[in-house]
PDB file of C-alpha atoms in Angstrom:
ATOM      1  CA  MET A  12     117.691  28.355  80.781  1.00 97.00           C
ATOM      2  CA  ARG A  13     115.449  31.382  81.326  1.00 97.00           C
ATOM      3  CA  ALA A  14     116.207  34.490  79.282  1.00 98.00           C
ATOM      4  CA  VAL A  15     114.458  37.749  78.477  1.00 98.00           C
ATOM      5  CA  VAL A  16     114.297  37.915  74.671  1.00 98.00           C
ATOM      6  CA  TYR A  17     112.911  40.137  71.928  1.00 98.00           C
ATOM      7  CA  ASP A  18     112.786  39.903  68.146  1.00 96.00           C
ATOM      8  CA  ARG A  19     111.716  43.416  67.155  1.00 96.00           C
ATOM      9  CA  TYR A  20     112.511  46.932  68.282  1.00 97.00           C
ATOM     10  CA  GLY A  21     109.934  48.684  70.381  1.00 96.00           C
ATOM     11  CA  PRO A  22     108.742  49.483  73.915  1.00 96.00           C
ATOM     12  CA  PRO A  23     109.341  47.142  76.876  1.00 97.00           C
ATOM     13  CA  ASP A  24     106.233  45.093  76.081  1.00 96.00           C
ATOM     14  CA  VAL A  25     108.077  43.508  73.119  1.00 97.00           C
ATOM     15  CA  LEU A  26     110.177  41.632  75.704  1.00 98.00           C
ATOM     16  CA  ARG A  27     109.215  38.166  76.919  1.00 97.00           C
ATOM     17  CA  LEU A  28     110.680  35.684  79.384  1.00 97.00           C
ATOM     18  CA  ASP A  29     111.407  32.476  77.501  1.00 97.00           C
ATOM     19  CA  THR A  30     113.252  29.186  77.838  1.00 98.00           C
ATOM     20  CA  VAL A  31     116.230  28.949  75.464  1.00 97.00           C
ATOM     21  CA  PRO A  32     119.299  26.691  75.168  1.00 98.00           C
ATOM     22  CA  VAL A  33     122.332  27.470  77.311  1.00 98.00           C
ATOM     23  CA  PRO A  34     124.940  28.997  74.970  1.00 97.00           C
ATOM     24  CA  THR A  35     128.223  27.206  74.330  1.00 97.00           C
ATOM     25  CA  PRO A  36     131.444  29.232  74.553  1.00 98.00           C
ATOM     26  CA  SER A  37     133.588  29.178  71.433  1.00 97.00           C
ATOM     27  CA  ALA A  38     137.309  29.949  71.160  1.00 97.00           C
ATOM     28  CA  GLY A  39     138.277  32.847  73.396  1.00 96.00           C
ATOM     29  CA  GLN A  40     134.894  32.927  75.136  1.00 98.00           C
ATOM     30  CA  VAL A  41     133.695  32.226  78.663  1.00 98.00           C
ATOM     31  CA  LEU A  42     130.284  30.957  79.754  1.00 98.00           C
ATOM     32  CA  VAL A  43     129.128  32.969  82.763  1.00 98.00           C
ATOM     33  CA  LYS A  44     126.379  31.932  85.167  1.00 98.00           C
ATOM     34  CA  ILE A  45     124.770  35.312  85.728  1.00 98.00           C
ATOM     35  CA  ALA A  46     124.308  36.656  89.242  1.00 98.00           C
ATOM     36  CA  ALA A  47     123.563  40.279  88.364  1.00 98.00           C
ATOM     37  CA  THR A  48     123.375  42.576  85.345  1.00 98.00           C
ATOM     38  CA  SER A  49     123.092  46.341  85.645  1.00 98.00           C
ATOM     39  CA  ILE A  50     121.059  48.390  83.193  1.00 97.00           C
ATOM     40  CA  ASN A  51     122.617  51.137  81.097  1.00 95.00           C
ATOM     41  CA  LEU A  52     120.951  53.691  78.863  1.00 91.00           C
ATOM     42  CA  SER A  53     122.441  51.740  75.943  1.00 91.00           C
ATOM     43  CA  ASP A  54     120.097  48.839  76.830  1.00 95.00           C
ATOM     44  CA  TRP A  55     117.085  51.147  76.577  1.00 95.00           C
ATOM     45  CA  GLU A  56     118.313  52.522  73.253  1.00 92.00           C
ATOM     46  CA  THR A  57     118.958  49.062  71.806  1.00 94.00           C
ATOM     47  CA  LEU A  58     115.537  47.882  72.958  1.00 96.00           C
ATOM     48  CA  ARG A  59     113.838  50.734  71.115  1.00 94.00           C
ATOM     49  CA  GLY A  60     116.242  50.837  68.168  1.00 91.00           C
ATOM     50  CA  THR A  61     116.842  54.544  68.529  1.00 85.00           C
ATOM     51  CA  PRO A  62     119.104  56.449  68.060  1.00 79.00           C
ATOM     52  CA  LEU A  63     120.030  54.797  64.793  1.00 79.00           C
ATOM     53  CA  TYR A  64     123.506  53.761  65.960  1.00 77.00           C
ATOM     54  CA  SER A  65     121.817  51.396  68.443  1.00 82.00           C
ATOM     55  CA  ARG A  66     120.879  49.225  65.417  1.00 85.00           C
ATOM     56  CA  ILE A  67     124.474  48.536  64.400  1.00 82.00           C
ATOM     57  CA  GLY A  68     124.570  44.903  63.270  1.00 83.00           C
ATOM     58  CA  GLY A  69     120.774  44.683  63.142  1.00 86.00           C
ATOM     59  CA  LEU A  70     119.145  47.407  61.087  1.00 86.00           C
ATOM     60  CA  ARG A  71     115.693  45.808  60.830  1.00 90.00           C
ATOM     61  CA  THR A  72     115.713  43.354  63.738  1.00 93.00           C
ATOM     62  CA  PRO A  73     117.893  43.156  66.858  1.00 94.00           C
ATOM     63  CA  ALA A  74     121.344  41.694  66.349  1.00 92.00           C
ATOM     64  CA  ARG A  75     121.169  39.971  69.755  1.00 95.00           C
ATOM     65  CA  PRO A  76     117.947  38.481  71.166  1.00 96.00           C
ATOM     66  CA  THR A  77     118.887  39.237  74.785  1.00 98.00           C
ATOM     67  CA  LEU A  78     120.032  42.587  76.146  1.00 98.00           C
ATOM     68  CA  GLY A  79     122.270  43.309  79.129  1.00 97.00           C
ATOM     69  CA  SER A  80     126.000  43.983  78.893  1.00 96.00           C
ATOM     70  CA  ASP A  81     127.285  44.833  82.396  1.00 98.00           C
ATOM     71  CA  ILE A  82     127.408  41.347  83.887  1.00 98.00           C
ATOM     72  CA  ALA A  83     128.707  39.709  87.054  1.00 98.00           C
ATOM     73  CA  GLY A  84     128.654  36.035  87.986  1.00 98.00           C
ATOM     74  CA  TRP A  85     130.550  32.761  88.050  1.00 98.00           C
ATOM     75  CA  VAL A  86     132.554  31.105  85.270  1.00 98.00           C
ATOM     76  CA  ALA A  87     130.588  27.995  84.273  1.00 98.00           C
ATOM     77  CA  ALA A  88     132.827  26.880  81.400  1.00 98.00           C
ATOM     78  CA  VAL A  89     135.617  28.183  79.198  1.00 98.00           C
ATOM     79  CA  GLY A  90     136.086  27.834  75.474  1.00 97.00           C
ATOM     80  CA  PRO A  91     139.243  26.730  73.645  1.00 96.00           C
ATOM     81  CA  SER A  92     142.348  28.911  74.077  1.00 93.00           C
ATOM     82  CA  VAL A  93     140.997  30.689  77.161  1.00 96.00           C
ATOM     83  CA  THR A  94     143.586  31.208  79.884  1.00 92.00           C
ATOM     84  CA  GLY A  95     143.325  33.040  83.169  1.00 92.00           C
ATOM     85  CA  PHE A  96     139.817  31.838  84.046  1.00 97.00           C
ATOM     86  CA  SER A  97     138.528  28.581  85.487  1.00 97.00           C
ATOM     87  CA  PRO A  98     135.064  27.266  86.348  1.00 97.00           C
ATOM     88  CA  GLY A  99     133.930  28.727  89.643  1.00 97.00           C
ATOM     89  CA  ASP A 100     135.815  32.015  89.286  1.00 98.00           C
ATOM     90  CA  GLU A 101     133.817  35.103  90.211  1.00 98.00           C
ATOM     91  CA  VAL A 102     133.974  37.561  87.299  1.00 98.00           C
ATOM     92  CA  TYR A 103     132.466  40.795  86.016  1.00 98.00           C
ATOM     93  CA  GLY A 104     132.752  42.915  82.879  1.00 98.00           C
ATOM     94  CA  ASP A 105     131.132  44.863  80.060  1.00 96.00           C
ATOM     95  CA  ASN A 106     129.860  42.374  77.484  1.00 97.00           C
ATOM     96  CA  LEU A 107     128.780  45.106  75.076  1.00 94.00           C
ATOM     97  CA  ALA A 108     129.615  43.112  71.944  1.00 93.00           C
ATOM     98  CA  LEU A 109     127.565  40.000  72.763  1.00 96.00           C
ATOM     99  CA  LYS A 110     125.193  41.217  75.492  1.00 97.00           C
ATOM    100  CA  GLY A 111     122.948  38.460  76.895  1.00 97.00           C
ATOM    101  CA  GLY A 112     123.011  39.465  80.563  1.00 98.00           C
ATOM    102  CA  PHE A 113     119.239  39.321  81.130  1.00 98.00           C
ATOM    103  CA  ALA A 114     119.404  35.546  81.342  1.00 98.00           C
ATOM    104  CA  GLU A 115     120.671  32.783  83.583  1.00 98.00           C
ATOM    105  CA  TYR A 116     123.794  32.264  81.440  1.00 98.00           C
ATOM    106  CA  ALA A 117     125.691  34.364  78.903  1.00 98.00           C
ATOM    107  CA  VAL A 118     128.832  33.968  76.821  1.00 98.00           C
ATOM    108  CA  ALA A 119     131.413  36.739  76.809  1.00 98.00           C
ATOM    109  CA  PRO A 120     134.876  37.255  75.336  1.00 98.00           C
ATOM    110  CA  SER A 121     137.453  36.459  78.006  1.00 97.00           C
ATOM    111  CA  SER A 122     139.084  39.815  77.190  1.00 97.00           C
ATOM    112  CA  ALA A 123     135.956  41.628  78.434  1.00 97.00           C
ATOM    113  CA  LEU A 124     136.062  40.039  81.892  1.00 98.00           C
ATOM    114  CA  ALA A 125     138.058  40.435  85.097  1.00 98.00           C
ATOM    115  CA  LEU A 126     138.062  38.625  88.422  1.00 98.00           C
ATOM    116  CA  LYS A 127     135.566  40.229  90.774  1.00 98.00           C
ATOM    117  CA  PRO A 128     137.156  41.893  93.799  1.00 98.00           C
ATOM    118  CA  PRO A 129     136.176  40.025  96.991  1.00 97.00           C
ATOM    119  CA  GLY A 130     135.197  43.336  98.540  1.00 97.00           C
ATOM    120  CA  LEU A 131     132.299  43.835  96.111  1.00 98.00           C
ATOM    121  CA  THR A 132     129.038  41.939  95.845  1.00 98.00           C
ATOM    122  CA  PHE A 133     127.903  40.758  92.433  1.00 98.00           C
ATOM    123  CA  ILE A 134     125.267  43.497  92.388  1.00 98.00           C
ATOM    124  CA  GLU A 135     127.865  46.157  93.177  1.00 98.00           C
ATOM    125  CA  ALA A 136     130.371  44.826  90.647  1.00 98.00           C
ATOM    126  CA  SER A 137     127.781  44.836  87.852  1.00 98.00           C
ATOM    127  CA  THR A 138     127.266  48.593  88.224  1.00 98.00           C
ATOM    128  CA  ILE A 139     130.851  49.545  87.373  1.00 98.00           C
ATOM    129  CA  PRO A 140     132.128  48.382  83.948  1.00 97.00           C
ATOM    130  CA  GLN A 141     130.236  50.823  81.743  1.00 96.00           C
ATOM    131  CA  ALA A 142     128.941  53.599  84.029  1.00 96.00           C
ATOM    132  CA  GLY A 143     132.116  53.829  86.080  1.00 97.00           C
ATOM    133  CA  VAL A 144     134.351  54.006  83.035  1.00 97.00           C
ATOM    134  CA  ILE A 145     132.264  56.721  81.359  1.00 96.00           C
ATOM    135  CA  ALA A 146     132.427  58.792  84.536  1.00 97.00           C
ATOM    136  CA  HIS A 147     136.136  58.209  85.052  1.00 97.00           C
ATOM    137  CA  GLN A 148     137.141  59.064  81.504  1.00 97.00           C
ATOM    138  CA  GLY A 149     134.622  61.884  81.241  1.00 97.00           C
ATOM    139  CA  THR A 150     136.054  63.702  84.265  1.00 97.00           C
ATOM    140  CA  ALA A 151     139.722  63.071  83.448  1.00 96.00           C
ATOM    141  CA  GLY A 152     141.787  66.247  83.395  1.00 95.00           C
ATOM    142  CA  VAL A 153     139.656  68.171  85.888  1.00 97.00           C
ATOM    143  CA  THR A 154     141.762  70.349  88.195  1.00 97.00           C
ATOM    144  CA  PRO A 155     141.002  71.988  91.572  1.00 98.00           C
ATOM    145  CA  GLY A 156     138.783  75.045  91.389  1.00 97.00           C
ATOM    146  CA  GLN A 157     137.295  74.284  87.988  1.00 98.00           C
ATOM    147  CA  LYS A 158     133.555  74.502  87.371  1.00 98.00           C
ATOM    148  CA  VAL A 159     132.104  71.225  86.077  1.00 98.00           C
ATOM    149  CA  LEU A 160     128.554  70.611  84.861  1.00 98.00           C
ATOM    150  CA  ILE A 161     127.189  67.090  84.433  1.00 98.00           C
ATOM    151  CA  ASN A 162     123.988  66.786  82.414  1.00 96.00           C
ATOM    152  CA  GLY A 163     122.075  63.633  83.316  1.00 95.00           C
ATOM    153  CA  ALA A 164     123.857  63.494  86.652  1.00 96.00           C
ATOM    154  CA  GLY A 165     121.143  61.590  88.518  1.00 96.00           C
ATOM    155  CA  GLY A 166     121.742  58.265  86.766  1.00 95.00           C
ATOM    156  CA  GLY A 167     124.447  55.633  87.037  1.00 95.00           C
ATOM    157  CA  SER A 168     127.297  57.358  85.211  1.00 96.00           C
ATOM    158  CA  GLY A 169     126.282  60.713  86.647  1.00 97.00           C
ATOM    159  CA  ALA A 170     126.440  59.529  90.252  1.00 98.00           C
ATOM    160  CA  PHE A 171     129.986  58.288  89.708  1.00 98.00           C
ATOM    161  CA  ALA A 172     130.960  61.439  87.791  1.00 98.00           C
ATOM    162  CA  ILE A 173     129.775  63.797  90.533  1.00 98.00           C
ATOM    163  CA  GLN A 174     131.928  61.994  93.070  1.00 98.00           C
ATOM    164  CA  LEU A 175     134.993  61.854  90.825  1.00 98.00           C
ATOM    165  CA  ALA A 176     134.796  65.537  89.873  1.00 98.00           C
ATOM    166  CA  LYS A 177     134.386  66.536  93.528  1.00 98.00           C
ATOM    167  CA  GLN A 178     137.407  64.452  94.530  1.00 97.00           C
ATOM    168  CA  LEU A 179     139.419  66.289  91.880  1.00 97.00           C
ATOM    169  CA  GLY A 180     138.526  69.583  93.563  1.00 98.00           C
ATOM    170  CA  ALA A 181     135.858  70.865  91.170  1.00 98.00           C
ATOM    171  CA  HIS A 182     132.717  72.856  91.873  1.00 98.00           C
ATOM    172  CA  VAL A 183     130.049  70.530  90.457  1.00 98.00           C
ATOM    173  CA  THR A 184     126.625  71.369  89.035  1.00 98.00           C
ATOM    174  CA  GLY A 185     124.292  68.444  88.406  1.00 98.00           C
ATOM    175  CA  VAL A 186     121.442  68.627  85.904  1.00 97.00           C
ATOM    176  CA  ASP A 187     118.497  66.208  85.747  1.00 96.00           C
ATOM    177  CA  ASN A 188     114.749  66.114  86.347  1.00 96.00           C
ATOM    178  CA  SER A 189     113.114  67.440  89.510  1.00 95.00           C
ATOM    179  CA  GLY A 190     112.819  63.980  91.038  1.00 96.00           C
ATOM    180  CA  LYS A 191     116.594  63.654  91.174  1.00 97.00           C
ATOM    181  CA  LEU A 192     117.637  66.996  92.672  1.00 98.00           C
ATOM    182  CA  ASP A 193     117.903  65.756  96.255  1.00 98.00           C
ATOM    183  CA  PHE A 194     119.755  62.636  95.107  1.00 98.00           C
ATOM    184  CA  MET A 195     122.366  64.686  93.234  1.00 98.00           C
ATOM    185  CA  ARG A 196     122.914  66.799  96.346  1.00 98.00           C
ATOM    186  CA  LEU A 197     123.278  63.612  98.405  1.00 97.00           C
ATOM    187  CA  VAL A 198     125.922  62.298  96.024  1.00 97.00           C
ATOM    188  CA  GLY A 199     127.880  65.555  96.362  1.00 97.00           C
ATOM    189  CA  ALA A 200     126.772  68.121  93.780  1.00 98.00           C
ATOM    190  CA  ASP A 201     127.319  71.733  94.888  1.00 98.00           C
ATOM    191  CA  GLU A 202     124.452  73.004  92.740  1.00 98.00           C
ATOM    192  CA  VAL A 203     121.555  71.238  91.024  1.00 98.00           C
ATOM    193  CA  LEU A 204     119.319  72.262  88.130  1.00 97.00           C
ATOM    194  CA  ASP A 205     116.013  70.866  86.876  1.00 96.00           C
ATOM    195  CA  TYR A 206     116.423  70.781  83.107  1.00 93.00           C
ATOM    196  CA  ARG A 207     112.677  71.196  82.627  1.00 91.00           C
ATOM    197  CA  ARG A 208     112.713  74.555  84.427  1.00 93.00           C
ATOM    198  CA  ASP A 209     116.224  75.870  83.892  1.00 92.00           C
ATOM    199  CA  ASP A 210     118.363  76.056  80.746  1.00 92.00           C
ATOM    200  CA  PHE A 211     121.822  75.067  81.959  1.00 92.00           C
ATOM    201  CA  THR A 212     123.458  76.490  78.836  1.00 91.00           C
ATOM    202  CA  ARG A 213     122.582  79.966  80.141  1.00 91.00           C
ATOM    203  CA  HIS A 214     124.554  79.351  83.312  1.00 91.00           C
ATOM    204  CA  GLY A 215     128.280  79.055  83.850  1.00 85.00           C
ATOM    205  CA  PRO A 216     130.671  79.495  82.252  1.00 96.00           C
ATOM    206  CA  TYR A 217     131.947  75.963  82.878  1.00 97.00           C
ATOM    207  CA  ASP A 218     135.412  74.517  82.394  1.00 97.00           C
ATOM    208  CA  LEU A 219     133.934  71.096  81.607  1.00 97.00           C
ATOM    209  CA  ILE A 220     130.488  69.984  80.518  1.00 96.00           C
ATOM    210  CA  LEU A 221     129.998  66.211  80.589  1.00 97.00           C
ATOM    211  CA  ASP A 222     126.757  65.594  78.728  1.00 94.00           C
ATOM    212  CA  LEU A 223     125.242  62.142  79.213  1.00 93.00           C
ATOM    213  CA  VAL A 224     122.014  62.972  77.324  1.00 88.00           C
ATOM    214  CA  ALA A 225     123.039  65.295  74.490  1.00 77.00           C
ATOM    215  CA  HIS A 226     120.092  66.927  72.728  1.00 77.00           C
ATOM    216  CA  ARG A 227     120.940  70.634  72.544  1.00 75.00           C
ATOM    217  CA  SER A 228     122.435  72.972  69.948  1.00 76.00           C
ATOM    218  CA  VAL A 229     126.233  73.020  69.744  1.00 80.00           C
ATOM    219  CA  PHE A 230     126.089  76.802  69.902  1.00 82.00           C
ATOM    220  CA  ALA A 231     124.223  76.605  73.211  1.00 85.00           C
ATOM    221  CA  TYR A 232     126.896  74.259  74.566  1.00 86.00           C
ATOM    222  CA  ARG A 233     129.633  76.586  73.370  1.00 87.00           C
ATOM    223  CA  ARG A 234     127.921  79.526  75.043  1.00 90.00           C
ATOM    224  CA  ALA A 235     128.089  77.747  78.400  1.00 93.00           C
ATOM    225  CA  LEU A 236     131.821  77.018  78.176  1.00 94.00           C
ATOM    226  CA  ALA A 237     134.576  79.175  79.614  1.00 95.00           C
ATOM    227  CA  PRO A 238     137.503  80.086  77.313  1.00 92.00           C
ATOM    228  CA  GLY A 239     139.601  76.945  77.044  1.00 91.00           C
ATOM    229  CA  GLY A 240     136.675  74.874  78.335  1.00 94.00           C
ATOM    230  CA  ARG A 241     135.745  71.392  77.184  1.00 93.00           C
ATOM    231  CA  TYR A 242     132.408  69.844  76.205  1.00 92.00           C
ATOM    232  CA  ARG A 243     132.182  66.044  75.972  1.00 93.00           C
ATOM    233  CA  CYS A 244     129.008  64.128  75.182  1.00 89.00           C
ATOM    234  CA  VAL A 245     128.221  60.452  75.580  1.00 88.00           C
ATOM    235  CA  GLY A 246     125.237  59.232  73.601  1.00 72.00           C
ATOM    236  CA  GLY A 247     122.384  61.399  72.373  1.00 67.00           C
ATOM    237  CA  SER A 248     120.660  61.645  69.023  1.00 64.00           C
ATOM    238  CA  VAL A 249     122.597  60.922  65.831  1.00 61.00           C
ATOM    239  CA  SER A 250     121.950  64.444  64.566  1.00 62.00           C
ATOM    240  CA  THR A 251     123.342  65.961  67.782  1.00 69.00           C
ATOM    241  CA  LEU A 252     126.444  63.768  67.706  1.00 67.00           C
ATOM    242  CA  LEU A 253     127.111  64.639  64.079  1.00 68.00           C
ATOM    243  CA  ARG A 254     126.742  68.347  64.785  1.00 71.00           C
ATOM    244  CA  VAL A 255     129.133  68.095  67.737  1.00 72.00           C
ATOM    245  CA  LEU A 256     131.698  66.263  65.594  1.00 69.00           C
ATOM    246  CA  THR A 257     131.451  68.718  62.690  1.00 71.00           C
ATOM    247  CA  VAL A 258     130.013  72.145  63.423  1.00 66.00           C
ATOM    248  CA  GLY A 259     130.826  71.919  67.125  1.00 64.00           C
ATOM    249  CA  SER A 260     134.473  71.103  66.571  1.00 66.00           C
ATOM    250  CA  LEU A 261     134.931  73.996  64.160  1.00 68.00           C
ATOM    251  CA  ALA A 262     132.927  76.477  66.223  1.00 63.00           C
ATOM    252  CA  GLY A 263     134.793  75.528  69.360  1.00 62.00           C
ATOM    253  CA  LEU A 264     138.178  75.755  67.698  1.00 65.00           C
ATOM    254  CA  ALA A 265     137.437  79.267  66.515  1.00 64.00           C
ATOM    255  CA  THR A 266     136.690  80.424  70.065  1.00 70.00           C
ATOM    256  CA  GLY A 267     139.280  78.492  72.062  1.00 77.00           C
ATOM    257  CA  ARG A 268     136.777  75.942  73.299  1.00 85.00           C
ATOM    258  CA  ARG A 269     136.795  72.198  72.623  1.00 86.00           C
ATOM    259  CA  LEU A 270     133.570  70.373  71.739  1.00 86.00           C
ATOM    260  CA  GLY A 271     133.622  66.661  71.031  1.00 87.00           C
ATOM    261  CA  VAL A 272     132.277  63.174  71.668  1.00 87.00           C
ATOM    262  CA  LEU A 273     133.829  61.129  74.453  1.00 89.00           C
ATOM    263  CA  ALA A 274     135.414  58.055  72.859  1.00 87.00           C
ATOM    264  CA  VAL A 275     134.976  55.611  75.713  1.00 90.00           C
ATOM    265  CA  ARG A 276     137.760  53.044  76.066  1.00 93.00           C
ATOM    266  CA  GLU A 277     136.416  49.686  77.215  1.00 92.00           C
ATOM    267  CA  GLY A 278     137.796  46.668  79.013  1.00 96.00           C
ATOM    268  CA  PRO A 279     139.248  45.557  82.352  1.00 97.00           C
ATOM    269  CA  ALA A 280     142.201  47.956  82.142  1.00 97.00           C
ATOM    270  CA  HIS A 281     139.687  50.783  82.364  1.00 97.00           C
ATOM    271  CA  PHE A 282     137.033  49.479  84.769  1.00 98.00           C
ATOM    272  CA  GLU A 283     139.255  47.707  87.291  1.00 98.00           C
ATOM    273  CA  PRO A 284     140.786  50.964  88.629  1.00 97.00           C
ATOM    274  CA  VAL A 285     137.266  52.288  89.250  1.00 97.00           C
ATOM    275  CA  ALA A 286     136.318  49.073  91.042  1.00 98.00           C
ATOM    276  CA  GLN A 287     139.369  49.336  93.278  1.00 98.00           C
ATOM    277  CA  ARG A 288     138.308  52.839  94.280  1.00 97.00           C
ATOM    278  CA  CYS A 289     134.912  51.453  95.209  1.00 98.00           C
ATOM    279  CA  VAL A 290     136.532  48.705  97.278  1.00 98.00           C
ATOM    280  CA  ALA A 291     138.629  51.351  99.035  1.00 97.00           C
ATOM    281  CA  ALA A 292     135.443  53.336  99.797  1.00 96.00           C
ATOM    282  CA  GLU A 293     136.721  56.281  97.753  1.00 96.00           C
ATOM    283  CA  LEU A 294     133.637  55.950  95.544  1.00 97.00           C
ATOM    284  CA  LYS A 295     130.173  54.983  96.703  1.00 98.00           C
ATOM    285  CA  ILE A 296     127.985  52.743  94.564  1.00 98.00           C
ATOM    286  CA  HIS A 297     124.385  53.927  94.470  1.00 97.00           C
ATOM    287  CA  VAL A 298     121.933  51.130  93.617  1.00 98.00           C
ATOM    288  CA  ASP A 299     118.428  52.420  92.994  1.00 97.00           C
ATOM    289  CA  ARG A 300     116.535  49.122  92.842  1.00 97.00           C
ATOM    290  CA  VAL A 301     117.134  45.434  92.195  1.00 98.00           C
ATOM    291  CA  PHE A 302     114.694  43.616  89.897  1.00 98.00           C
ATOM    292  CA  THR A 303     114.272  39.957  88.964  1.00 98.00           C
ATOM    293  CA  LEU A 304     114.407  38.484  85.453  1.00 97.00           C
ATOM    294  CA  ASP A 305     110.633  38.563  85.050  1.00 96.00           C
ATOM    295  CA  GLU A 306     110.702  42.255  85.975  1.00 98.00           C
ATOM    296  CA  VAL A 307     113.166  43.304  83.247  1.00 98.00           C
ATOM    297  CA  PRO A 308     110.542  45.327  81.297  1.00 98.00           C
ATOM    298  CA  ALA A 309     109.794  47.377  84.427  1.00 98.00           C
ATOM    299  CA  ALA A 310     113.508  47.767  85.162  1.00 98.00           C
ATOM    300  CA  LEU A 311     114.230  49.064  81.665  1.00 97.00           C
ATOM    301  CA  THR A 312     111.262  51.412  81.847  1.00 97.00           C
ATOM    302  CA  ARG A 313     112.560  52.883  85.112  1.00 97.00           C
ATOM    303  CA  VAL A 314     115.898  53.689  83.477  1.00 96.00           C
ATOM    304  CA  GLY A 315     114.542  54.753  80.102  1.00 93.00           C
ATOM    305  CA  GLU A 316     111.940  57.119  81.531  1.00 93.00           C
ATOM    306  CA  GLY A 317     114.501  58.799  83.771  1.00 93.00           C
ATOM    307  CA  HIS A 318     113.296  57.662  87.206  1.00 95.00           C
ATOM    308  CA  ALA A 319     116.367  55.737  88.389  1.00 96.00           C
ATOM    309  CA  LEU A 320     118.491  57.297  91.143  1.00 97.00           C
ATOM    310  CA  GLY A 321     121.870  55.778  90.338  1.00 97.00           C
ATOM    311  CA  LYS A 322     122.042  52.231  88.985  1.00 98.00           C
ATOM    312  CA  VAL A 323     119.240  49.713  88.385  1.00 98.00           C
ATOM    313  CA  VAL A 324     120.271  46.058  88.597  1.00 98.00           C
ATOM    314  CA  VAL A 325     118.642  42.797  87.490  1.00 98.00           C
ATOM    315  CA  SER A 326     119.420  39.814  89.717  1.00 97.00           C
ATOM    316  CA  ALA A 327     119.352  36.288  88.314  1.00 89.00           C
ATOM    317  CA  PRO A 328     120.176  33.982  91.247  1.00 71.00           C
TER     318      PRO A 328
END
């Protein structure tokens, strides 16, 4: 089969399209013929090997030769002890543990997969498992009239988060680069900020800050929060995450504000409700571009350099 592989961390040019054996599912695993795989920022981080947590399982060389976790396709075979799936079933899920989506076939734990809703295409379904869950859990607890800021709102998770926060009755401010301001307005943001020109931590105060690209001082985040407000980050540099977990937690506690890292809960129980909202047209899926397998380096570059408006998807028909 064809697969995009790499054997060292680095820029997209370390990737190559190669011919490799079709994997065999072991106990509890499913072999999926890939139709589509969406790109997440975690793919870009694991390609480059930074932040350091992206090297978990492979400190010097990548733990998995093929990236791509948010997959959608057909069940080609099932391993021993797998129930609930049969060859030919249309499935989707977040294969974060094993990855392998930038290929014609990938193996995934059966527990990571769900049957694809008939109302979604494979491309649409592949956009949901990671980005949709981050947005859904990151905006949980928002109440009508609250002020919500989403940093990195022009990407996949951000586009979902804007919609979810608006549906909960919040006044939403989206932050991203200048090329995404119109897109964030289109998705539903009430206000937009270009992070290169405007320091969002000097605005507000906000009841919730969902930070998808955390790189700022915890004291700046605290400054932007209203009393009783919450700051939750997803990803970012190791140093920033550690400061949020330590200094940020203590500093927030002392001032009645809560600063922490969003512990994202994975699996079908968490992404299927988001998918059903997409099927019901309560949430709109925004696909920026669809690339082919031989275009994976360009697709990853588009996401990693911050040009994608919503989700980027790789199709492997």
